[in-house]
CSV table of C-alpha atoms and ligand atoms in Angstrom, one decimal:
chain,number,residue,atom,x,y,z
A,1,UNK,CA,-45.8,-24.4,37.2
A,2,UNK,CA,-44.2,-27.5,35.5
A,3,UNK,CA,-42.2,-27.4,32.3
A,4,UNK,CA,-44.8,-28.1,29.7
A,5,UNK,CA,-43.0,-28.4,26.2
A,6,UNK,CA,-43.9,-31.8,25.7
A,7,UNK,CA,-41.5,-34.6,23.8
A,8,UNK,CA,-38.8,-33.3,21.5
A,9,UNK,CA,-39.7,-32.6,17.5
A,10,UNK,CA,-39.9,-36.3,15.7
A,11,UNK,CA,-37.3,-35.1,13.0
A,12,UNK,CA,-34.1,-33.1,12.8
A,13,UNK,CA,-34.4,-29.5,11.6
A,14,UNK,CA,-34.1,-28.8,8.1
A,15,UNK,CA,-31.9,-25.6,7.1
A,16,UNK,CA,-33.8,-22.6,6.6
A,17,UNK,CA,-33.3,-20.1,3.6
A,18,UNK,CA,-30.3,-18.0,3.9
A,19,UNK,CA,-32.4,-14.9,4.2
A,20,UNK,CA,-34.8,-16.1,7.0
A,21,UNK,CA,-34.6,-14.4,10.0
A,22,UNK,CA,-37.0,-15.7,12.1
A,23,UNK,CA,-38.5,-19.6,11.5
A,24,UNK,CA,-41.2,-21.3,12.4
A,25,UNK,CA,-41.3,-24.8,12.3
A,26,UNK,CA,-44.6,-27.0,12.3
A,27,UNK,CA,-44.0,-31.1,13.0
A,28,UNK,CA,-46.9,-32.3,11.1
A,29,UNK,CA,-46.0,-36.2,12.0
A,30,UNK,CA,-46.2,-34.9,15.7
A,31,UNK,CA,-49.4,-33.3,15.0
A,32,UNK,CA,-51.0,-36.4,13.6
A,33,UNK,CA,-49.5,-38.4,16.5
A,34,UNK,CA,-51.6,-35.7,18.7
A,35,UNK,CA,-54.5,-36.3,17.2
A,36,UNK,CA,-54.6,-40.3,16.9
A,37,UNK,CA,-53.5,-39.8,21.1
A,38,UNK,CA,-57.4,-38.2,21.2
A,39,UNK,CA,-58.8,-40.3,18.8
A,40,UNK,CA,-57.9,-43.0,20.9
A,41,UNK,CA,-58.4,-41.7,24.1
A,42,UNK,CA,-62.3,-40.9,23.2
A,43,UNK,CA,-62.6,-44.4,21.7
A,44,UNK,CA,-64.2,-45.9,18.3
A,45,UNK,CA,-68.2,-44.9,19.3
A,46,UNK,CA,-66.9,-41.1,19.5
A,47,UNK,CA,-65.9,-39.0,16.7
A,48,UNK,CA,-62.5,-36.7,16.6
A,49,UNK,CA,-62.7,-33.7,14.6
A,50,UNK,CA,-60.2,-30.7,14.5
A,51,UNK,CA,-60.9,-26.9,14.7
A,52,UNK,CA,-58.6,-25.3,12.6
A,53,UNK,CA,-59.9,-21.7,13.0
A,54,UNK,CA,-57.5,-18.8,13.0
A,55,UNK,CA,-55.5,-20.5,10.0
A,56,UNK,CA,-54.8,-23.4,12.2
A,57,UNK,CA,-54.0,-21.3,15.5
A,58,UNK,CA,-51.3,-19.5,13.3
A,59,UNK,CA,-50.1,-22.4,12.1
A,60,UNK,CA,-51.2,-22.6,8.3
A,61,UNK,CA,-54.9,-24.6,8.3
A,62,UNK,CA,-54.2,-25.8,5.0
A,63,UNK,CA,-51.2,-27.9,5.7
A,64,UNK,CA,-52.2,-28.8,9.2
A,65,UNK,CA,-55.5,-30.1,7.7
A,66,UNK,CA,-53.8,-32.2,5.1
A,67,UNK,CA,-51.5,-33.7,7.6
A,68,UNK,CA,-54.7,-34.1,10.1
A,69,UNK,CA,-56.7,-35.6,7.0
A,70,UNK,CA,-53.9,-38.2,6.6
A,71,UNK,CA,-53.8,-38.9,10.4
A,72,UNK,CA,-58.1,-40.2,9.7
A,73,UNK,CA,-59.6,-37.3,10.8
A,74,UNK,CA,-62.7,-36.3,8.5
A,75,UNK,CA,-64.4,-33.1,10.1
A,76,UNK,CA,-63.1,-29.6,10.6
A,77,UNK,CA,-64.2,-26.3,12.6
A,78,UNK,CA,-63.3,-22.8,11.6
A,79,UNK,CA,-64.4,-19.7,13.1
A,80,UNK,CA,-65.5,-17.6,10.0
A,81,UNK,CA,-67.1,-18.1,6.3
A,82,UNK,CA,-64.0,-16.5,4.7
A,83,UNK,CA,-62.2,-19.2,6.5
A,84,UNK,CA,-64.4,-21.7,5.3
A,85,UNK,CA,-64.3,-20.9,2.2
A,86,UNK,CA,-60.3,-20.7,2.0
A,87,UNK,CA,-59.8,-24.1,3.7
A,88,UNK,CA,-62.6,-25.6,1.4
A,89,UNK,CA,-61.1,-24.2,-1.6
A,90,UNK,CA,-57.8,-25.7,-0.5
A,91,UNK,CA,-59.4,-28.8,-0.2
A,92,UNK,CA,-61.5,-29.2,-3.3
A,93,UNK,CA,-60.1,-32.5,-4.2
A,94,UNK,CA,-61.2,-33.7,-0.9
A,95,UNK,CA,-65.7,-33.4,-1.2
A,96,UNK,CA,-65.5,-36.0,1.8
A,97,UNK,CA,-64.4,-33.6,4.0
A,98,UNK,CA,-66.7,-31.8,6.1
A,99,UNK,CA,-66.1,-28.0,7.2
A,100,UNK,CA,-68.5,-26.5,10.0
A,101,UNK,CA,-68.4,-22.5,10.7
A,102,UNK,CA,-68.4,-21.9,14.5
A,103,UNK,CA,-69.8,-18.1,14.1
A,104,UNK,CA,-72.9,-19.4,11.9
A,105,UNK,CA,-73.9,-17.9,8.8
A,106,UNK,CA,-74.1,-13.7,8.4
A,107,UNK,CA,-77.4,-12.5,7.1
A,108,UNK,CA,-77.0,-13.0,3.1
A,109,UNK,CA,-74.4,-15.1,3.6
A,110,UNK,CA,-76.3,-18.6,3.6
A,111,UNK,CA,-75.7,-18.8,-0.3
A,112,UNK,CA,-72.1,-18.7,-0.3
A,113,UNK,CA,-72.2,-21.0,2.5
A,114,UNK,CA,-74.0,-23.5,0.3
A,115,UNK,CA,-71.8,-22.9,-2.5
A,116,UNK,CA,-68.7,-24.4,-0.4
A,117,UNK,CA,-70.4,-27.0,1.0
A,118,UNK,CA,-70.0,-25.1,4.6
A,119,UNK,CA,-71.9,-26.3,7.5
A,120,UNK,CA,-73.1,-23.7,9.8
A,121,UNK,CA,-73.2,-23.8,13.4
A,122,UNK,CA,-76.6,-22.0,14.0
A,123,UNK,CA,-76.1,-19.8,17.3
A,124,UNK,CA,-79.2,-17.5,17.7
A,125,UNK,CA,-82.8,-18.1,16.4
A,126,UNK,CA,-82.3,-15.6,13.8
A,127,UNK,CA,-79.4,-17.5,12.2
A,128,UNK,CA,-81.8,-20.6,12.9
A,129,UNK,CA,-84.4,-18.9,10.8
A,130,UNK,CA,-82.3,-17.5,8.0
A,131,UNK,CA,-81.2,-21.0,7.5
A,132,UNK,CA,-84.1,-23.0,7.6
A,133,UNK,CA,-85.6,-20.2,4.8
A,134,UNK,CA,-83.0,-21.2,2.3
A,135,UNK,CA,-81.6,-24.7,3.2
A,136,UNK,CA,-83.4,-27.0,5.2
A,137,UNK,CA,-82.5,-29.6,3.6
A,138,UNK,CA,-78.9,-29.1,3.7
A,139,UNK,CA,-76.8,-30.0,7.3
A,140,UNK,CA,-76.4,-27.6,10.1
A,141,UNK,CA,-75.4,-27.7,13.6
A,142,UNK,CA,-77.0,-26.2,16.6
A,143,UNK,CA,-74.8,-24.6,19.6
A,144,UNK,CA,-76.5,-24.5,22.8
A,145,UNK,CA,-75.6,-21.9,25.5
A,146,UNK,CA,-74.8,-24.4,28.6
A,147,UNK,CA,-73.4,-21.7,30.6
A,148,UNK,CA,-70.6,-20.0,28.7
A,149,UNK,CA,-72.9,-17.0,27.9
A,150,UNK,CA,-70.9,-16.3,24.5
A,151,UNK,CA,-72.9,-18.2,21.6
A,152,UNK,CA,-75.8,-20.3,21.5
A,153,UNK,CA,-79.3,-21.0,22.2
A,154,UNK,CA,-80.4,-20.1,25.4
A,155,UNK,CA,-83.1,-22.6,27.1
A,156,UNK,CA,-86.1,-20.5,26.4
A,157,UNK,CA,-85.1,-20.1,22.8
A,158,UNK,CA,-84.6,-23.5,22.5
A,159,UNK,CA,-87.7,-24.2,23.9
A,160,UNK,CA,-89.5,-21.2,21.6
A,161,UNK,CA,-88.0,-23.4,18.6
A,162,UNK,CA,-89.2,-26.6,19.7
A,163,UNK,CA,-92.4,-25.6,20.4
A,164,UNK,CA,-93.3,-23.9,17.1
A,165,UNK,CA,-92.1,-26.9,15.4
A,166,UNK,CA,-88.7,-25.2,13.8
A,167,UNK,CA,-86.5,-27.6,15.3
A,168,UNK,CA,-87.9,-30.2,13.5
A,169,UNK,CA,-87.5,-28.7,10.2
A,170,UNK,CA,-83.2,-28.7,10.5
A,171,UNK,CA,-81.3,-31.5,9.0
A,172,UNK,CA,-78.8,-31.5,12.7
A,173,UNK,CA,-75.7,-33.0,12.3
A,174,UNK,CA,-74.8,-32.3,16.1
A,175,UNK,CA,-75.8,-30.1,18.8
A,176,UNK,CA,-72.6,-28.7,20.2
A,177,UNK,CA,-71.5,-26.5,23.9
A,178,UNK,CA,-68.5,-25.3,24.7
A,179,UNK,CA,-67.1,-25.7,28.6
A,180,UNK,CA,-65.8,-22.4,30.3
A,181,UNK,CA,-63.7,-23.8,33.1
A,182,UNK,CA,-62.4,-27.1,31.3
A,183,UNK,CA,-58.5,-26.6,32.1
A,184,UNK,CA,-59.4,-26.6,35.5
A,185,UNK,CA,-60.9,-30.0,36.4
A,186,UNK,CA,-62.4,-29.5,39.5
A,187,UNK,CA,-64.3,-26.4,39.1
A,188,UNK,CA,-68.0,-26.9,39.5
A,189,UNK,CA,-68.9,-25.3,36.2
A,190,UNK,CA,-67.9,-28.6,34.4
A,191,UNK,CA,-70.5,-30.3,36.0
A,192,UNK,CA,-73.1,-27.6,36.0
A,193,UNK,CA,-72.7,-27.0,32.0
A,194,UNK,CA,-72.7,-31.1,31.6
A,195,UNK,CA,-76.6,-30.9,33.1
A,196,UNK,CA,-77.6,-27.8,31.4
A,197,UNK,CA,-76.5,-29.3,28.1
A,198,UNK,CA,-78.3,-32.8,28.7
A,199,UNK,CA,-81.2,-30.9,29.5
A,200,UNK,CA,-81.4,-29.2,26.7
A,201,UNK,CA,-80.6,-32.0,24.5
A,202,UNK,CA,-83.6,-33.7,25.5
A,203,UNK,CA,-85.4,-31.5,22.9
A,204,UNK,CA,-82.9,-33.1,20.0
A,205,UNK,CA,-83.8,-36.8,20.5
A,206,UNK,CA,-81.4,-38.7,18.2
A,207,UNK,CA,-79.2,-35.4,17.3
A,208,UNK,CA,-75.2,-36.6,18.0
A,209,UNK,CA,-74.1,-34.4,21.1
A,210,UNK,CA,-70.5,-32.6,21.3
A,211,UNK,CA,-69.3,-30.5,24.5
A,212,UNK,CA,-65.8,-31.1,24.8
A,213,UNK,CA,-62.5,-29.1,22.9
A,214,UNK,CA,-58.8,-30.0,24.1
A,215,UNK,CA,-59.0,-29.5,28.0
A,216,UNK,CA,-62.6,-31.5,28.5
A,217,UNK,CA,-61.8,-34.5,26.5
A,218,UNK,CA,-59.5,-34.9,30.0
A,219,UNK,CA,-62.3,-34.6,31.9
A,220,UNK,CA,-63.3,-38.2,31.1
A,221,UNK,CA,-65.8,-40.2,28.9
A,222,UNK,CA,-68.8,-38.6,30.8
A,223,UNK,CA,-67.5,-35.3,28.5
A,224,UNK,CA,-66.8,-37.2,25.1
A,225,UNK,CA,-70.6,-37.6,24.0
A,226,UNK,CA,-70.3,-38.4,20.3
A,227,UNK,CA,-67.8,-35.9,19.0
A,228,UNK,CA,-65.1,-34.1,20.5
A,229,UNK,CA,-63.5,-30.6,18.9
A,230,UNK,CA,-59.8,-30.3,20.0
A,231,UNK,CA,-57.8,-27.5,18.8
A,232,UNK,CA,-54.6,-26.3,21.0
A,233,UNK,CA,-53.9,-30.1,22.2
A,234,UNK,CA,-53.3,-30.9,18.7
A,235,UNK,CA,-50.6,-28.1,18.2
A,236,UNK,CA,-48.9,-29.4,21.2
A,237,UNK,CA,-50.3,-26.9,23.9
A,238,UNK,CA,-51.3,-28.8,27.3
A,239,UNK,CA,-54.5,-29.5,27.5
A,240,UNK,CA,-54.0,-30.5,31.4
A,241,UNK,CA,-52.1,-27.2,32.8
A,242,UNK,CA,-51.8,-29.0,36.3
A,243,UNK,CA,-50.1,-32.1,35.4
A,244,UNK,CA,-47.4,-32.7,33.0
A,245,UNK,CA,-48.0,-32.5,28.9
A,246,UNK,CA,-49.6,-35.5,27.3
A,247,UNK,CA,-49.1,-34.2,23.7
A,248,UNK,CA,-45.6,-34.4,21.6
A,249,UNK,CA,-44.3,-30.8,20.8
A,250,UNK,CA,-45.2,-29.8,17.2
A,251,UNK,CA,-43.9,-25.9,17.4
A,252,UNK,CA,-40.4,-24.7,17.0
A,253,UNK,CA,-39.6,-20.7,16.6
A,254,UNK,CA,-35.7,-20.1,15.9
A,255,UNK,CA,-34.0,-16.7,15.2
A,256,UNK,CA,-30.5,-16.0,13.7
A,257,UNK,CA,-28.3,-13.7,16.0
A,258,UNK,CA,-27.7,-10.7,14.1
A,259,UNK,CA,-24.7,-9.2,16.7
A,260,UNK,CA,-22.7,-10.2,19.3
A,261,UNK,CA,-21.9,-7.4,22.0
A,262,UNK,CA,-19.6,-7.1,24.7
A,263,UNK,CA,-20.6,-4.6,27.6
A,264,UNK,CA,-19.1,-3.3,30.7
A,265,UNK,CA,-20.8,-3.9,34.1
A,266,UNK,CA,-23.3,-0.7,34.4
A,267,UNK,CA,-24.5,-1.1,30.9
A,268,UNK,CA,-28.1,-0.3,30.2
A,269,UNK,CA,-29.9,-2.5,27.9
A,270,UNK,CA,-33.1,-1.4,25.6
A,271,UNK,CA,-35.5,0.8,25.8
A,272,UNK,CA,-36.3,2.1,29.0
A,273,UNK,CA,-32.9,1.2,30.1
A,274,UNK,CA,-34.6,-1.8,32.0
A,275,UNK,CA,-31.4,-4.3,32.5
A,276,UNK,CA,-28.3,-3.3,33.8
A,277,UNK,CA,-25.5,-5.5,33.4
A,278,UNK,CA,-24.0,-6.2,37.2
A,279,UNK,CA,-20.8,-7.1,35.5
A,280,UNK,CA,-19.0,-8.0,32.4
A,281,UNK,CA,-21.5,-9.5,30.0
A,282,UNK,CA,-21.9,-10.8,26.1
A,283,UNK,CA,-25.3,-10.1,24.5
A,284,UNK,CA,-26.7,-11.9,21.7
A,285,UNK,CA,-29.5,-9.6,19.5
A,286,UNK,CA,-31.5,-12.0,17.5
A,287,UNK,CA,-34.0,-11.2,14.7
A,288,UNK,CA,-37.3,-11.5,16.0
A,289,UNK,CA,-39.5,-9.0,18.4
A,290,UNK,CA,-43.2,-8.3,19.3
A,291,UNK,CA,-43.9,-7.8,15.7
A,292,UNK,CA,-43.4,-11.9,15.7
A,293,UNK,CA,-45.4,-12.5,18.3
A,294,UNK,CA,-42.9,-12.3,21.2
A,295,UNK,CA,-45.0,-11.0,23.9
A,296,UNK,CA,-43.4,-7.5,24.9
A,297,UNK,CA,-44.4,-8.5,28.7
A,298,UNK,CA,-41.9,-11.3,28.4
A,299,UNK,CA,-39.0,-8.3,28.3
A,300,UNK,CA,-36.3,-9.2,31.3
A,301,UNK,CA,-38.6,-12.6,31.6
A,302,UNK,CA,-38.6,-15.2,28.7
A,303,UNK,CA,-35.9,-17.9,28.1
A,304,UNK,CA,-34.4,-19.0,25.2
A,305,UNK,CA,-31.8,-22.3,24.1
A,306,UNK,CA,-28.6,-21.9,22.2
A,307,UNK,CA,-26.5,-24.7,22.3
A,308,UNK,CA,-27.8,-26.8,24.6
A,309,UNK,CA,-27.6,-23.9,27.2
A,310,UNK,CA,-30.5,-21.9,28.7
A,311,UNK,CA,-30.1,-18.2,28.3
A,312,UNK,CA,-31.9,-15.1,29.5
A,313,UNK,CA,-33.5,-12.4,27.7
A,314,UNK,CA,-32.2,-9.2,29.2
A,315,UNK,CA,-33.9,-5.6,28.6
A,316,UNK,CA,-37.4,-5.2,26.6
A,317,UNK,CA,-38.4,-6.9,23.6
A,318,UNK,CA,-38.0,-4.4,20.5
A,319,UNK,CA,-40.5,-4.7,17.5
A,320,UNK,CA,-38.0,-6.6,15.4
A,321,UNK,CA,-35.3,-7.5,18.4
A,322,UNK,CA,-34.7,-9.3,21.5
A,323,UNK,CA,-31.4,-9.1,23.1
A,324,UNK,CA,-30.0,-12.1,25.2
A,325,UNK,CA,-27.2,-12.6,27.6
A,326,UNK,CA,-25.0,-15.4,26.1
A,327,UNK,CA,-22.1,-14.8,28.9
A,328,UNK,CA,-20.2,-18.1,29.5
A,329,UNK,CA,-21.2,-19.9,26.4
A,330,UNK,CA,-18.7,-21.5,24.0
A,331,UNK,CA,-17.6,-19.1,21.5
A,332,UNK,CA,-18.4,-21.3,18.5
A,333,UNK,CA,-22.1,-21.0,19.8
A,334,UNK,CA,-22.2,-17.6,20.0
A,335,UNK,CA,-21.8,-16.7,16.6
A,336,UNK,CA,-23.8,-14.0,14.1
A,337,UNK,CA,-25.8,-16.4,11.9
A,338,UNK,CA,-26.1,-19.4,14.3
A,339,UNK,CA,-30.0,-19.7,15.4
A,340,UNK,CA,-31.4,-19.4,18.8
A,341,UNK,CA,-34.4,-21.2,20.0
A,342,UNK,CA,-36.9,-19.3,21.8
A,343,UNK,CA,-39.5,-22.1,21.4
A,344,UNK,CA,-38.5,-25.7,21.1
A,345,UNK,CA,-38.6,-28.7,23.3
A,346,UNK,CA,-37.2,-27.3,26.6
A,347,UNK,CA,-39.2,-24.3,26.6
A,348,UNK,CA,-42.7,-24.6,24.8
A,349,UNK,CA,-45.0,-22.0,23.8
A,350,UNK,CA,-47.1,-22.4,26.9
A,351,UNK,CA,-43.6,-21.7,28.9
A,352,UNK,CA,-43.5,-18.3,26.6
A,353,UNK,CA,-46.8,-17.7,27.2
A,354,UNK,CA,-45.8,-17.9,31.2
A,355,UNK,CA,-43.5,-15.6,31.2
A,356,UNK,CA,-45.2,-12.7,28.7
A,357,UNK,CA,-48.4,-13.3,30.7
A,358,UNK,CA,-50.4,-14.5,28.2
A,359,UNK,CA,-51.5,-18.4,27.1
A,360,UNK,CA,-50.4,-20.8,24.7
A,361,UNK,CA,-53.0,-20.0,22.2
A,362,UNK,CA,-52.5,-16.1,22.1
A,363,UNK,CA,-48.5,-16.8,21.4
A,364,UNK,CA,-49.4,-19.1,18.3
A,365,UNK,CA,-52.0,-17.1,16.5
A,366,UNK,CA,-49.8,-14.0,17.1
A,367,UNK,CA,-46.9,-15.4,15.3
A,368,UNK,CA,-46.0,-13.2,12.5
A,369,UNK,CA,-46.5,-13.8,8.7
A,370,UNK,CA,-43.3,-12.7,8.4
A,371,UNK,CA,-41.5,-16.0,10.0
A,372,UNK,CA,-40.3,-18.2,7.5
A,373,UNK,CA,-42.6,-21.3,7.9
A,374,UNK,CA,-40.8,-24.5,7.7
A,375,UNK,CA,-43.2,-28.0,7.9
A,376,UNK,CA,-42.0,-31.2,8.8
A,377,UNK,CA,-43.6,-34.4,7.3
B,401,PLP,C1,-61.8,-22.7,19.6
B,401,PLP,C2,-62.9,-23.8,20.2
B,401,PLP,C3,-62.7,-25.0,20.3
B,401,PLP,C4,-61.3,-25.8,20.4
B,401,PLP,O1,-60.7,-25.1,21.5
B,401,PLP,P1,-59.2,-25.6,22.2
B,401,PLP,O2,-59.3,-25.5,23.7
B,401,PLP,O3,-58.0,-25.1,21.4
B,401,PLP,O4,-59.0,-27.6,21.8
B,401,PLP,C5,-63.6,-26.0,20.3
B,401,PLP,N1,-65.1,-26.0,20.1
B,401,PLP,C6,-64.9,-24.5,20.4
B,401,PLP,C7,-66.6,-23.7,20.0
B,401,PLP,C8,-64.2,-23.5,19.9
B,401,PLP,O5,-64.6,-22.1,20.0
């Protein structure tokens, strides 16, 4: 597996407050550059929206959305109505910005969605009918299930809504579908889903179409249609896992050294004593753990960086603490209060994910609220 961290953060890191233990740095300039790269890739005939669900993949929906608006993005997707309301309230000064809700309207929530100008993605016949009963003249999107079998109308459901005239009553801004295997370009599902999507879209003449998220954009122009919906790539995750990362790095995670220890050969480290020092070692314990979103599965596997040196996590990750082997590093680097990089230009969220048996998406969305957040603009 290649290292997938992308280019360096675009600005020097500011000093965190003296009380901060773990610090999450979000490079808003890099997010804007990533959006522009994707928008240029799909070209002027295709809109580039942005998906900022799960609080902007854990990075803060409001600040990342502001940065994307400045870059030129005008359409945003969230997952839930609650996320949509929070974002609409944060953007009260921008009535020109469209916010779509992927989960669609819960029964009884249509009024609340209208009050906040949220655009529902209508996923199943009940949602279509509930929306039509209350707000036929307000914009909506339709989701079609082209093969992911998660959300969206099936072909027979779409046919029925076409036959009984329901579809004609909707004011559709887009028909969307979602790919199952877009990070595996050779997977036959990609072409299958494209074929199903186009067959279903024949019931919706003139409605703009949208199929691709981050990785789908890199499957080529056949997958772009009228709008693309990237999320992950905007935050620097690699949309092309088998090739070098085309995106700029966005996320940094640093934590302070609390204590430096000299241990003798044969010393055990951490819960379960899963690491035994093979000789005299110098260790540093830092102030983040699995409660901050460091996967517990990354014990004895994850890497970190200090003063340009790559160092190893030793022993299990604790709730609030992680121990590193800093043997041989210069004394001036290994001091209580110094920051160690857990996610950075040399070891990205995708790398930590690989060493923690997960994906970069899960790393970002699980970064804890306890981390001090620092935005670079
Ligand atoms: C999350 C999501 C996206 C964005 O996916 P990325 O892989 O993060 O780019 C797009 N569309 C739908 C329907 C989603 O659920």
